[in-house]
CSV table of C-alpha atoms and ligand atoms in Angstrom, one decimal:
chain,number,residue,atom,x,y,z
A,189,UNK,CA,91.0,138.1,87.8
A,190,UNK,CA,88.3,138.6,85.2
A,191,UNK,CA,87.1,136.4,82.4
A,192,UNK,CA,88.6,138.7,79.8
A,193,UNK,CA,92.1,138.0,81.3
A,194,UNK,CA,91.6,134.5,80.1
A,195,UNK,CA,91.5,135.5,76.5
A,196,UNK,CA,88.0,134.4,75.9
A,197,UNK,CA,86.5,135.6,72.7
A,198,UNK,CA,83.8,138.3,72.7
A,199,UNK,CA,80.7,136.2,71.8
A,200,UNK,CA,81.4,133.9,74.7
A,201,UNK,CA,82.3,136.7,77.1
A,202,UNK,CA,79.0,138.3,76.3
A,203,UNK,CA,77.1,135.1,77.1
A,204,UNK,CA,79.1,134.8,80.4
A,205,UNK,CA,78.2,138.4,81.2
A,206,UNK,CA,74.5,137.7,80.4
A,207,UNK,CA,74.7,135.0,83.1
A,208,UNK,CA,75.9,137.6,85.5
A,209,UNK,CA,79.3,136.0,86.3
A,210,UNK,CA,82.1,138.4,86.8
A,211,UNK,CA,85.1,136.4,87.9
A,212,UNK,CA,86.2,132.9,87.0
A,213,UNK,CA,86.1,130.3,89.8
A,214,UNK,CA,89.5,128.7,90.7
A,215,UNK,CA,88.9,125.7,88.4
A,216,UNK,CA,87.9,128.0,85.5
A,217,UNK,CA,91.0,130.2,86.0
A,218,UNK,CA,93.2,127.1,85.9
A,219,UNK,CA,91.5,125.0,83.3
A,220,UNK,CA,90.5,127.5,80.7
A,221,UNK,CA,94.0,128.6,79.6
A,222,UNK,CA,95.3,125.0,79.7
A,223,UNK,CA,92.5,123.8,77.5
A,224,UNK,CA,92.8,126.7,75.1
A,225,UNK,CA,96.4,125.7,74.6
A,226,UNK,CA,95.2,122.3,73.5
A,227,UNK,CA,96.5,120.3,76.4
A,228,UNK,CA,94.8,117.3,78.1
A,229,UNK,CA,93.4,117.9,81.5
A,230,UNK,CA,92.8,115.8,84.6
A,231,UNK,CA,90.5,117.7,86.9
A,232,UNK,CA,89.9,116.7,90.4
A,233,UNK,CA,86.8,118.7,91.3
A,234,UNK,CA,83.3,118.2,92.5
A,235,UNK,CA,80.2,119.9,91.1
A,236,UNK,CA,79.5,123.3,92.5
A,237,UNK,CA,83.0,124.5,91.6
A,238,UNK,CA,82.0,125.8,88.2
A,239,UNK,CA,83.7,122.9,86.4
A,240,UNK,CA,81.1,122.7,83.6
A,241,UNK,CA,81.9,126.2,82.4
A,242,UNK,CA,85.6,125.3,82.8
A,243,UNK,CA,85.4,122.8,80.0
A,244,UNK,CA,82.4,124.1,78.0
A,245,UNK,CA,83.8,127.6,77.5
A,246,UNK,CA,87.2,126.6,75.9
A,247,UNK,CA,85.4,123.9,73.9
A,248,UNK,CA,83.0,126.4,72.4
A,249,UNK,CA,85.9,128.8,71.7
A,250,UNK,CA,87.8,126.1,69.8
A,251,UNK,CA,84.8,125.1,67.8
A,252,UNK,CA,84.1,128.7,67.0
A,253,UNK,CA,87.7,129.4,65.9
A,254,UNK,CA,87.9,126.4,63.7
A,255,UNK,CA,84.5,126.7,62.2
A,256,UNK,CA,84.4,125.9,58.5
A,257,UNK,CA,82.2,127.9,56.1
A,258,UNK,CA,81.3,124.7,54.3
A,259,UNK,CA,77.6,124.1,54.0
A,260,UNK,CA,76.0,120.7,54.8
A,261,UNK,CA,75.4,118.5,57.7
A,262,UNK,CA,77.5,119.2,60.8
A,263,UNK,CA,79.7,116.4,62.0
A,264,UNK,CA,80.2,115.7,65.7
A,265,UNK,CA,83.4,117.3,66.9
A,266,UNK,CA,83.0,117.0,70.6
A,267,UNK,CA,81.7,114.3,72.9
A,268,UNK,CA,80.9,114.8,76.6
A,269,UNK,CA,79.9,111.8,78.6
A,270,UNK,CA,78.1,112.1,81.9
A,271,UNK,CA,76.8,109.4,84.3
A,272,UNK,CA,73.3,110.6,84.8
A,273,UNK,CA,70.5,112.0,82.7
A,274,UNK,CA,70.1,115.0,85.0
A,275,UNK,CA,73.8,116.0,84.7
A,276,UNK,CA,73.8,115.5,80.9
A,277,UNK,CA,70.8,117.8,80.6
A,278,UNK,CA,72.5,120.3,82.8
A,279,UNK,CA,75.7,120.3,80.8
A,280,UNK,CA,73.6,120.7,77.6
A,281,UNK,CA,71.8,123.7,79.2
A,282,UNK,CA,75.2,125.2,80.0
A,283,UNK,CA,76.3,124.7,76.4
A,284,UNK,CA,73.1,126.4,75.1
A,285,UNK,CA,73.7,129.4,77.4
A,286,UNK,CA,77.4,129.9,76.6
A,287,UNK,CA,77.0,129.3,72.8
A,288,UNK,CA,74.1,131.7,72.2
A,289,UNK,CA,76.4,134.0,70.3
A,290,UNK,CA,78.7,131.5,68.7
A,291,UNK,CA,76.2,129.3,66.9
A,292,UNK,CA,77.5,125.9,68.0
A,293,UNK,CA,74.8,123.2,68.1
A,294,UNK,CA,74.6,120.5,70.7
A,295,UNK,CA,72.4,117.4,71.2
A,296,UNK,CA,71.8,115.5,74.5
A,297,UNK,CA,71.0,111.8,74.5
A,298,UNK,CA,70.2,109.6,77.5
A,299,UNK,CA,68.3,106.4,78.3
A,300,UNK,CA,64.9,105.8,79.9
A,301,UNK,CA,62.9,107.4,77.1
A,302,UNK,CA,62.2,106.5,73.4
A,303,UNK,CA,65.1,107.1,71.1
A,304,UNK,CA,63.1,108.5,68.2
A,305,UNK,CA,63.6,112.3,68.9
A,306,UNK,CA,67.3,111.7,69.7
A,307,UNK,CA,68.0,109.8,66.5
A,308,UNK,CA,66.3,112.4,64.3
A,309,UNK,CA,68.3,115.2,66.1
A,310,UNK,CA,71.4,113.1,65.3
A,311,UNK,CA,70.4,112.7,61.7
A,312,UNK,CA,70.1,116.5,61.4
A,313,UNK,CA,73.7,116.9,62.7
A,314,UNK,CA,75.4,118.8,65.5
A,315,UNK,CA,78.8,119.9,66.8
A,316,UNK,CA,78.6,118.6,70.3
A,317,UNK,CA,77.1,115.5,71.7
A,318,UNK,CA,76.3,115.2,75.4
A,319,UNK,CA,75.4,111.6,76.4
A,320,UNK,CA,75.0,109.0,79.1
A,321,UNK,CA,77.1,105.9,78.4
A,322,UNK,CA,74.4,103.2,77.9
A,323,UNK,CA,72.3,105.1,75.4
A,324,UNK,CA,75.3,106.3,73.5
A,325,UNK,CA,76.7,102.7,73.0
A,326,UNK,CA,73.2,101.6,72.0
A,327,UNK,CA,73.0,104.3,69.3
A,328,UNK,CA,76.5,103.6,68.2
A,329,UNK,CA,75.7,100.0,67.7
A,330,UNK,CA,72.5,100.9,65.7
A,331,UNK,CA,74.6,103.2,63.5
A,332,UNK,CA,73.1,106.5,64.5
A,333,UNK,CA,76.3,107.9,66.1
A,334,UNK,CA,79.7,108.1,64.4
A,335,UNK,CA,82.6,109.3,66.6
A,336,UNK,CA,85.3,109.2,63.9
A,337,UNK,CA,85.5,113.0,63.7
A,338,UNK,CA,85.6,113.7,67.4
A,339,UNK,CA,88.4,116.2,68.3
A,340,UNK,CA,87.4,116.9,72.0
A,341,UNK,CA,86.4,114.2,74.5
A,342,UNK,CA,85.2,115.0,78.0
A,343,UNK,CA,84.5,112.4,80.6
A,344,UNK,CA,82.6,114.0,83.5
A,345,UNK,CA,82.1,112.6,87.0
A,346,UNK,CA,84.3,109.6,86.3
A,347,UNK,CA,84.1,108.2,89.9
A,348,UNK,CA,80.3,108.1,89.6
A,349,UNK,CA,80.7,106.2,86.3
A,350,UNK,CA,82.7,103.6,88.2
A,351,UNK,CA,80.1,103.4,91.0
A,352,UNK,CA,77.3,103.0,88.6
A,353,UNK,CA,79.0,100.2,86.7
A,354,UNK,CA,79.6,102.1,83.5
A,355,UNK,CA,83.3,101.5,83.3
A,356,UNK,CA,83.1,98.8,80.6
A,357,UNK,CA,80.8,100.9,78.5
A,358,UNK,CA,83.3,103.8,78.7
A,359,UNK,CA,86.2,101.6,77.7
A,360,UNK,CA,84.2,100.4,74.6
A,361,UNK,CA,83.3,104.0,73.7
A,362,UNK,CA,87.0,105.1,73.9
A,363,UNK,CA,87.9,102.5,71.3
A,364,UNK,CA,85.5,104.3,68.8
A,365,UNK,CA,87.3,107.7,69.2
A,366,UNK,CA,90.1,108.9,67.0
A,367,UNK,CA,93.5,108.7,68.9
A,368,UNK,CA,94.3,112.2,67.9
A,369,UNK,CA,92.1,114.3,70.1
A,370,UNK,CA,92.1,116.5,73.2
A,371,UNK,CA,90.8,114.7,76.3
A,372,UNK,CA,89.4,116.0,79.5
A,373,UNK,CA,88.8,113.9,82.6
A,374,UNK,CA,86.9,115.1,85.6
A,375,UNK,CA,86.3,113.3,88.9
A,376,UNK,CA,85.4,114.4,92.4
A,377,UNK,CA,87.6,111.7,93.9
A,378,UNK,CA,90.6,109.9,92.6
A,379,UNK,CA,90.7,106.3,93.8
A,380,UNK,CA,93.2,103.9,92.1
A,381,UNK,CA,90.7,102.5,89.5
A,382,UNK,CA,90.0,106.1,88.4
A,383,UNK,CA,93.6,107.0,88.0
A,384,UNK,CA,94.1,103.8,85.9
A,385,UNK,CA,91.2,104.7,83.7
A,386,UNK,CA,92.5,108.3,83.3
A,387,UNK,CA,95.8,106.9,82.0
A,388,UNK,CA,93.9,105.0,79.3
A,389,UNK,CA,92.2,108.2,78.2
A,390,UNK,CA,94.7,111.0,78.6
A,391,UNK,CA,98.1,111.7,77.1
A,392,UNK,CA,100.2,113.7,79.5
A,393,UNK,CA,97.6,115.8,81.1
A,394,UNK,CA,97.9,118.9,83.3
A,395,UNK,CA,96.4,118.1,86.6
A,396,UNK,CA,94.1,120.6,88.3
A,397,UNK,CA,92.9,119.9,91.8
A,398,UNK,CA,90.3,121.9,93.6
A,399,UNK,CA,90.4,120.7,97.2
A,400,UNK,CA,86.9,119.8,98.2
A,401,UNK,CA,87.6,120.6,101.8
A,402,UNK,CA,88.3,124.2,101.0
A,403,UNK,CA,85.3,124.7,98.7
A,404,UNK,CA,82.8,123.1,101.1
A,405,UNK,CA,84.2,124.3,104.4
A,406,UNK,CA,84.5,127.9,103.3
A,407,UNK,CA,81.1,128.3,101.8
A,408,UNK,CA,78.8,126.0,103.6
A,409,UNK,CA,77.8,126.4,107.3
A,410,UNK,CA,77.6,122.9,108.6
A,411,UNK,CA,75.7,121.7,111.7
A,412,UNK,CA,75.3,118.4,113.4
A,413,UNK,CA,72.1,117.3,115.2
A,414,UNK,CA,72.3,114.2,117.4
A,415,UNK,CA,69.0,112.5,117.3
A,416,UNK,CA,67.6,109.0,117.8
A,417,UNK,CA,66.6,107.2,114.6
A,418,UNK,CA,62.9,107.2,115.5
A,419,UNK,CA,62.9,111.0,116.1
A,420,UNK,CA,64.4,111.9,112.8
A,421,UNK,CA,61.1,112.6,111.0
A,422,UNK,CA,60.0,114.8,113.8
A,423,UNK,CA,63.2,116.7,113.9
A,424,UNK,CA,62.9,117.1,110.1
A,425,UNK,CA,59.5,118.6,110.4
A,426,UNK,CA,60.6,120.8,113.2
A,427,UNK,CA,63.5,122.2,111.2
A,428,UNK,CA,61.6,122.7,108.0
A,429,UNK,CA,58.9,124.7,109.9
A,430,UNK,CA,61.5,126.6,111.9
A,431,UNK,CA,63.8,127.5,109.1
A,432,UNK,CA,61.1,128.2,106.4
A,433,UNK,CA,63.6,128.0,103.6
A,434,UNK,CA,62.4,128.4,100.0
A,435,UNK,CA,64.1,125.2,98.9
A,436,UNK,CA,65.4,122.4,101.0
A,437,UNK,CA,67.1,119.2,99.7
A,438,UNK,CA,66.8,116.2,102.0
A,439,UNK,CA,69.1,113.2,101.5
A,440,UNK,CA,67.9,109.7,102.3
A,441,UNK,CA,70.1,106.6,102.0
A,442,UNK,CA,67.4,104.4,100.5
A,443,UNK,CA,64.6,104.8,97.9
A,444,UNK,CA,62.0,103.5,100.4
A,445,UNK,CA,63.3,105.8,103.0
A,446,UNK,CA,62.8,108.8,100.6
A,447,UNK,CA,59.2,107.8,100.0
A,448,UNK,CA,58.6,107.3,103.7
A,449,UNK,CA,59.8,110.9,104.4
A,450,UNK,CA,57.6,112.3,101.7
A,451,UNK,CA,54.6,110.5,103.2
A,452,UNK,CA,55.3,111.8,106.6
A,453,UNK,CA,55.8,115.4,105.5
A,454,UNK,CA,52.5,115.1,103.6
A,455,UNK,CA,50.7,114.2,106.8
A,456,UNK,CA,52.3,117.3,108.4
A,457,UNK,CA,51.1,119.5,105.5
A,458,UNK,CA,54.6,120.1,104.1
A,459,UNK,CA,54.7,119.8,100.3
A,460,UNK,CA,57.5,117.5,99.2
A,461,UNK,CA,58.4,115.1,96.4
A,462,UNK,CA,61.0,112.4,96.0
A,463,UNK,CA,63.4,111.5,93.2
A,464,UNK,CA,65.2,108.2,93.2
A,465,UNK,CA,66.1,105.3,91.0
A,466,UNK,CA,62.6,103.7,91.1
A,467,UNK,CA,61.0,106.7,89.5
A,468,UNK,CA,61.1,107.0,85.7
A,469,UNK,CA,63.7,109.4,84.2
A,470,UNK,CA,60.9,111.5,82.9
A,471,UNK,CA,59.2,112.0,86.2
A,472,UNK,CA,62.5,112.7,87.9
A,473,UNK,CA,63.2,115.4,85.5
A,474,UNK,CA,59.8,116.9,85.8
A,475,UNK,CA,60.0,116.9,89.6
A,476,UNK,CA,63.4,118.6,89.4
A,477,UNK,CA,62.1,121.3,87.1
A,478,UNK,CA,59.2,122.0,89.4
A,479,UNK,CA,61.5,122.1,92.4
A,480,UNK,CA,63.7,124.6,90.6
A,481,UNK,CA,60.7,126.8,89.9
A,482,UNK,CA,59.9,126.7,93.6
A,483,UNK,CA,56.6,124.9,93.1
A,484,UNK,CA,57.2,122.9,96.3
A,485,UNK,CA,59.8,123.6,99.0
A,486,UNK,CA,61.2,120.2,99.9
A,487,UNK,CA,62.9,117.7,97.6
A,488,UNK,CA,63.8,114.3,99.0
A,489,UNK,CA,66.5,112.5,97.0
A,490,UNK,CA,68.9,109.5,97.1
A,491,UNK,CA,72.5,110.1,96.1
A,492,UNK,CA,72.4,108.7,92.6
A,493,UNK,CA,69.3,110.7,91.7
A,494,UNK,CA,70.7,113.9,93.2
A,495,UNK,CA,73.9,113.9,91.0
A,496,UNK,CA,73.8,116.9,88.8
A,497,UNK,CA,71.1,118.7,90.7
A,498,UNK,CA,71.9,122.3,90.2
A,499,UNK,CA,69.4,124.6,91.8
A,500,UNK,CA,70.6,128.1,92.1
A,501,UNK,CA,70.0,129.5,95.6
A,502,UNK,CA,69.3,126.1,97.2
A,503,UNK,CA,69.3,127.3,100.7
A,504,UNK,CA,69.5,124.1,102.8
A,505,UNK,CA,70.7,120.6,102.5
A,506,UNK,CA,69.7,118.1,105.2
A,507,UNK,CA,71.4,114.8,105.5
A,508,UNK,CA,68.6,112.8,107.0
A,509,UNK,CA,70.8,109.7,106.8
A,510,UNK,CA,74.6,110.1,107.0
A,511,UNK,CA,76.3,108.8,103.8
A,512,UNK,CA,78.5,105.8,104.4
A,513,UNK,CA,81.1,107.1,101.9
A,514,UNK,CA,82.6,110.3,103.3
A,515,UNK,CA,83.2,111.9,99.8
A,516,UNK,CA,79.4,111.6,99.3
A,517,UNK,CA,79.0,114.0,102.2
A,518,UNK,CA,81.0,116.6,100.3
A,519,UNK,CA,78.9,116.0,97.1
A,520,UNK,CA,75.7,116.4,99.0
A,521,UNK,CA,76.5,119.6,100.9
A,522,UNK,CA,78.0,121.0,97.6
A,523,UNK,CA,74.4,121.2,96.4
A,524,UNK,CA,74.1,124.3,98.5
A,525,UNK,CA,76.6,127.2,98.5
A,526,UNK,CA,77.0,126.8,94.7
A,527,UNK,CA,79.7,129.0,93.2
A,528,UNK,CA,79.5,132.3,95.0
A,529,UNK,CA,76.5,131.6,97.3
A,530,UNK,CA,76.6,130.8,101.0
A,531,UNK,CA,74.8,127.6,102.0
A,532,UNK,CA,73.7,125.7,105.0
A,533,UNK,CA,74.0,121.9,105.6
A,534,UNK,CA,72.5,120.0,108.5
A,535,UNK,CA,73.4,116.4,109.3
A,536,UNK,CA,71.3,114.1,111.5
A,537,UNK,CA,73.3,111.5,113.4
A,538,UNK,CA,71.9,108.6,115.3
A,539,UNK,CA,73.8,106.1,117.5
A,540,UNK,CA,74.4,103.7,114.6
A,541,UNK,CA,75.9,106.4,112.4
A,542,UNK,CA,78.8,107.6,114.5
A,543,UNK,CA,81.5,105.8,112.5
A,544,UNK,CA,80.3,107.4,109.3
A,545,UNK,CA,80.4,110.7,111.0
A,546,UNK,CA,83.9,110.2,112.2
A,547,UNK,CA,85.1,109.4,108.7
A,548,UNK,CA,83.5,112.5,107.3
A,549,UNK,CA,85.0,114.7,109.9
A,550,UNK,CA,88.4,113.2,109.2
A,551,UNK,CA,88.0,113.9,105.5
A,552,UNK,CA,86.8,117.5,105.8
A,553,UNK,CA,89.4,118.0,108.5
A,554,UNK,CA,87.0,119.7,110.9
A,555,UNK,CA,84.5,118.9,113.6
A,556,UNK,CA,81.0,119.8,112.5
A,557,UNK,CA,79.3,122.2,115.0
A,558,UNK,CA,76.9,120.3,117.2
A,559,UNK,CA,73.5,121.9,117.8
A,560,UNK,CA,71.9,120.7,121.0
A,561,UNK,CA,69.3,123.4,121.4
A,562,UNK,CA,66.4,121.5,120.0
A,563,UNK,CA,63.6,119.2,121.4
A,564,UNK,CA,65.1,116.0,119.9
A,565,UNK,CA,68.7,116.2,121.1
A,566,UNK,CA,70.0,112.8,122.0
A,567,UNK,CA,73.7,112.7,122.6
A,568,UNK,CA,73.4,110.4,125.6
A,569,UNK,CA,72.8,107.2,123.7
A,570,UNK,CA,75.7,108.1,121.3
A,571,UNK,CA,78.1,108.7,124.2
A,572,UNK,CA,77.1,105.4,125.7
A,573,UNK,CA,77.7,103.5,122.5
A,574,UNK,CA,81.0,105.3,121.9
A,575,UNK,CA,82.2,104.5,125.5
A,576,UNK,CA,81.3,100.9,125.1
A,577,UNK,CA,83.2,100.6,121.8
A,578,UNK,CA,86.3,102.3,123.2
A,579,UNK,CA,86.2,100.1,126.3
A,580,UNK,CA,85.9,97.0,124.2
A,581,UNK,CA,88.8,98.0,122.0
A,582,UNK,CA,91.0,99.0,124.9
A,583,UNK,CA,90.3,95.7,126.8
A,584,UNK,CA,91.2,93.7,123.8
A,585,UNK,CA,94.4,95.4,123.1
A,586,UNK,CA,95.4,95.4,126.8
A,587,UNK,CA,94.6,91.7,126.8
A,588,UNK,CA,96.9,90.9,124.0
A,589,UNK,CA,99.6,93.3,125.3
A,590,UNK,CA,99.6,91.6,128.7
A,591,UNK,CA,99.9,88.1,127.1
A,592,UNK,CA,102.9,89.2,125.1
A,593,UNK,CA,104.5,90.7,128.2
A,594,UNK,CA,104.0,87.5,130.2
A,595,UNK,CA,105.4,85.3,127.4
A,596,UNK,CA,108.4,87.6,127.3
A,597,UNK,CA,108.9,87.3,131.1
A,598,UNK,CA,108.6,83.5,130.9
A,599,UNK,CA,111.2,83.5,128.1
A,600,UNK,CA,108.8,81.3,126.0
A,601,UNK,CA,109.8,82.3,122.5
A,602,UNK,CA,107.3,80.1,120.8
A,603,UNK,CA,104.4,81.5,122.9
A,604,UNK,CA,105.7,85.0,122.3
A,605,UNK,CA,105.7,84.6,118.5
A,606,UNK,CA,102.2,83.2,118.6
A,607,UNK,CA,100.8,86.0,120.8
A,608,UNK,CA,102.5,88.6,118.6
A,609,UNK,CA,100.9,87.0,115.5
A,610,UNK,CA,97.4,86.9,117.0
A,611,UNK,CA,97.8,90.5,118.2
A,612,UNK,CA,98.8,91.5,114.7
A,613,UNK,CA,95.8,89.7,113.3
A,614,UNK,CA,93.5,91.4,115.8
A,615,UNK,CA,94.9,94.9,115.0
A,616,UNK,CA,94.5,94.1,111.3
A,617,UNK,CA,90.9,93.0,111.7
A,618,UNK,CA,90.2,96.1,113.7
A,619,UNK,CA,91.7,98.4,111.1
A,620,UNK,CA,89.8,96.5,108.3
A,621,UNK,CA,86.6,96.9,110.2
A,622,UNK,CA,87.2,100.6,110.7
A,623,UNK,CA,87.9,101.0,107.0
A,624,UNK,CA,84.8,99.1,106.0
A,625,UNK,CA,82.7,101.5,108.2
B,1340,AMP,P1,79.1,123.5,88.2
B,1340,AMP,O1,80.2,123.1,89.2
B,1340,AMP,O2,79.5,123.6,86.8
B,1340,AMP,O3,77.9,122.6,88.4
B,1340,AMP,O4,78.6,125.0,88.6
B,1340,AMP,C1,78.0,125.3,89.8
B,1340,AMP,C2,77.1,126.6,89.7
B,1340,AMP,O5,78.0,127.7,89.6
B,1340,AMP,C3,76.2,126.7,88.5
B,1340,AMP,O6,75.0,127.2,89.0
B,1340,AMP,C4,76.9,127.6,87.6
B,1340,AMP,O7,76.0,128.2,86.7
B,1340,AMP,C5,77.5,128.6,88.5
B,1340,AMP,N1,78.8,129.2,88.0
B,1340,AMP,C6,79.7,128.8,87.1
B,1340,AMP,N2,80.7,129.6,86.9
B,1340,AMP,C7,80.4,130.7,87.7
B,1340,AMP,C8,81.2,131.9,88.0
B,1340,AMP,N3,82.3,132.2,87.4
B,1340,AMP,N4,80.6,132.7,88.9
B,1340,AMP,C9,79.5,132.5,89.5
B,1340,AMP,N5,78.7,131.3,89.3
B,1340,AMP,C10,79.2,130.4,88.4
């Protein structure tokens, strides 16, 4: 299938051609016709699938086709909300690219910087507003933003909004929108709270799901390195020197951890920089731009800061720490192997992270290939910990099973019931513990 099969108008087709894209990605092939028909859409897809163009292209087409010739200030017709500044800027860049022959105008607003430039851009008028929730609400309250003419509303990365505590802001923003509008809702995962929120926003949407397992497993080569916690830095240095990739993204679970990694790499003469929540928005954006321009080879990031990082040809992702939420693993490795590229993702696993690893492998429905041919391989400790855990669990369940059996044999119904109850309780606790991990 080509983009022209999707009945996209020539000025946008030309802009897509300029980007060098020939065929729509699966989410684009499904979403673009649905959105051009004017339907609401519930998209379950992660970044890296081409989902931004999937909503930006039809949006620009609709704006172009309904453009009025009236002179005067432009009124906001479309609102796109994104959880992070990085992602908002990226969406706005996409709009700028795809609209270069249609003439739509967009503005991006986000917190962490002075509002003056943003408010004067708003005063001059635009067709599309891309915003993070906090700054948007702030400017609504101050009277700089009016949403009463919005015809298209996009909520991107809804699950991340929830994680970041933006849900109340979103609900407040929705009350400011006209009820007659086309709404689009994107989320990488669909937990219950997100489904509930989507019901408040969408009419009867078409649902498009792009399975994360497929997108990641097909395009990203994934490798697992067993290593003790204390050897992780040395393994990192070893791999960076061995692989000599142009751009490597390293994920750390904590901000301090990220800074520690940068300090260590500096000592080893490897240029790297960190982005995380303790850095100002401005410095995060600058670092990201420099990384994109290949000014330094290693970027160390925490999950929140890394949302929306779109570096074309990012060759390697290293999970220095395993994420405790399995879906985050998919997000992380989705930074490499974007759209049509092939990527590589390496995960370090120490003995305290085996449960996280298990959950990830369950989610992606595959065992990540273990690489043991390196100087820091340390599977022994992990095997010992695993064996101990299994033994403990087996012993406990055998213990309660034998008690139930003996109560049965003695015909002691009271004892039997009590043992069954405690066994149930034990199994429940075990399941709960497993879930928590
Ligand atoms: P997204 O999921 O929107 O963050 O897009 C992921 C990456 O794929 C970005 O670098 C896009 O520019 C790129 N991309 C989007 N659509 C296509 C396409 N049809 N073919 C190739 N690359 C694409």
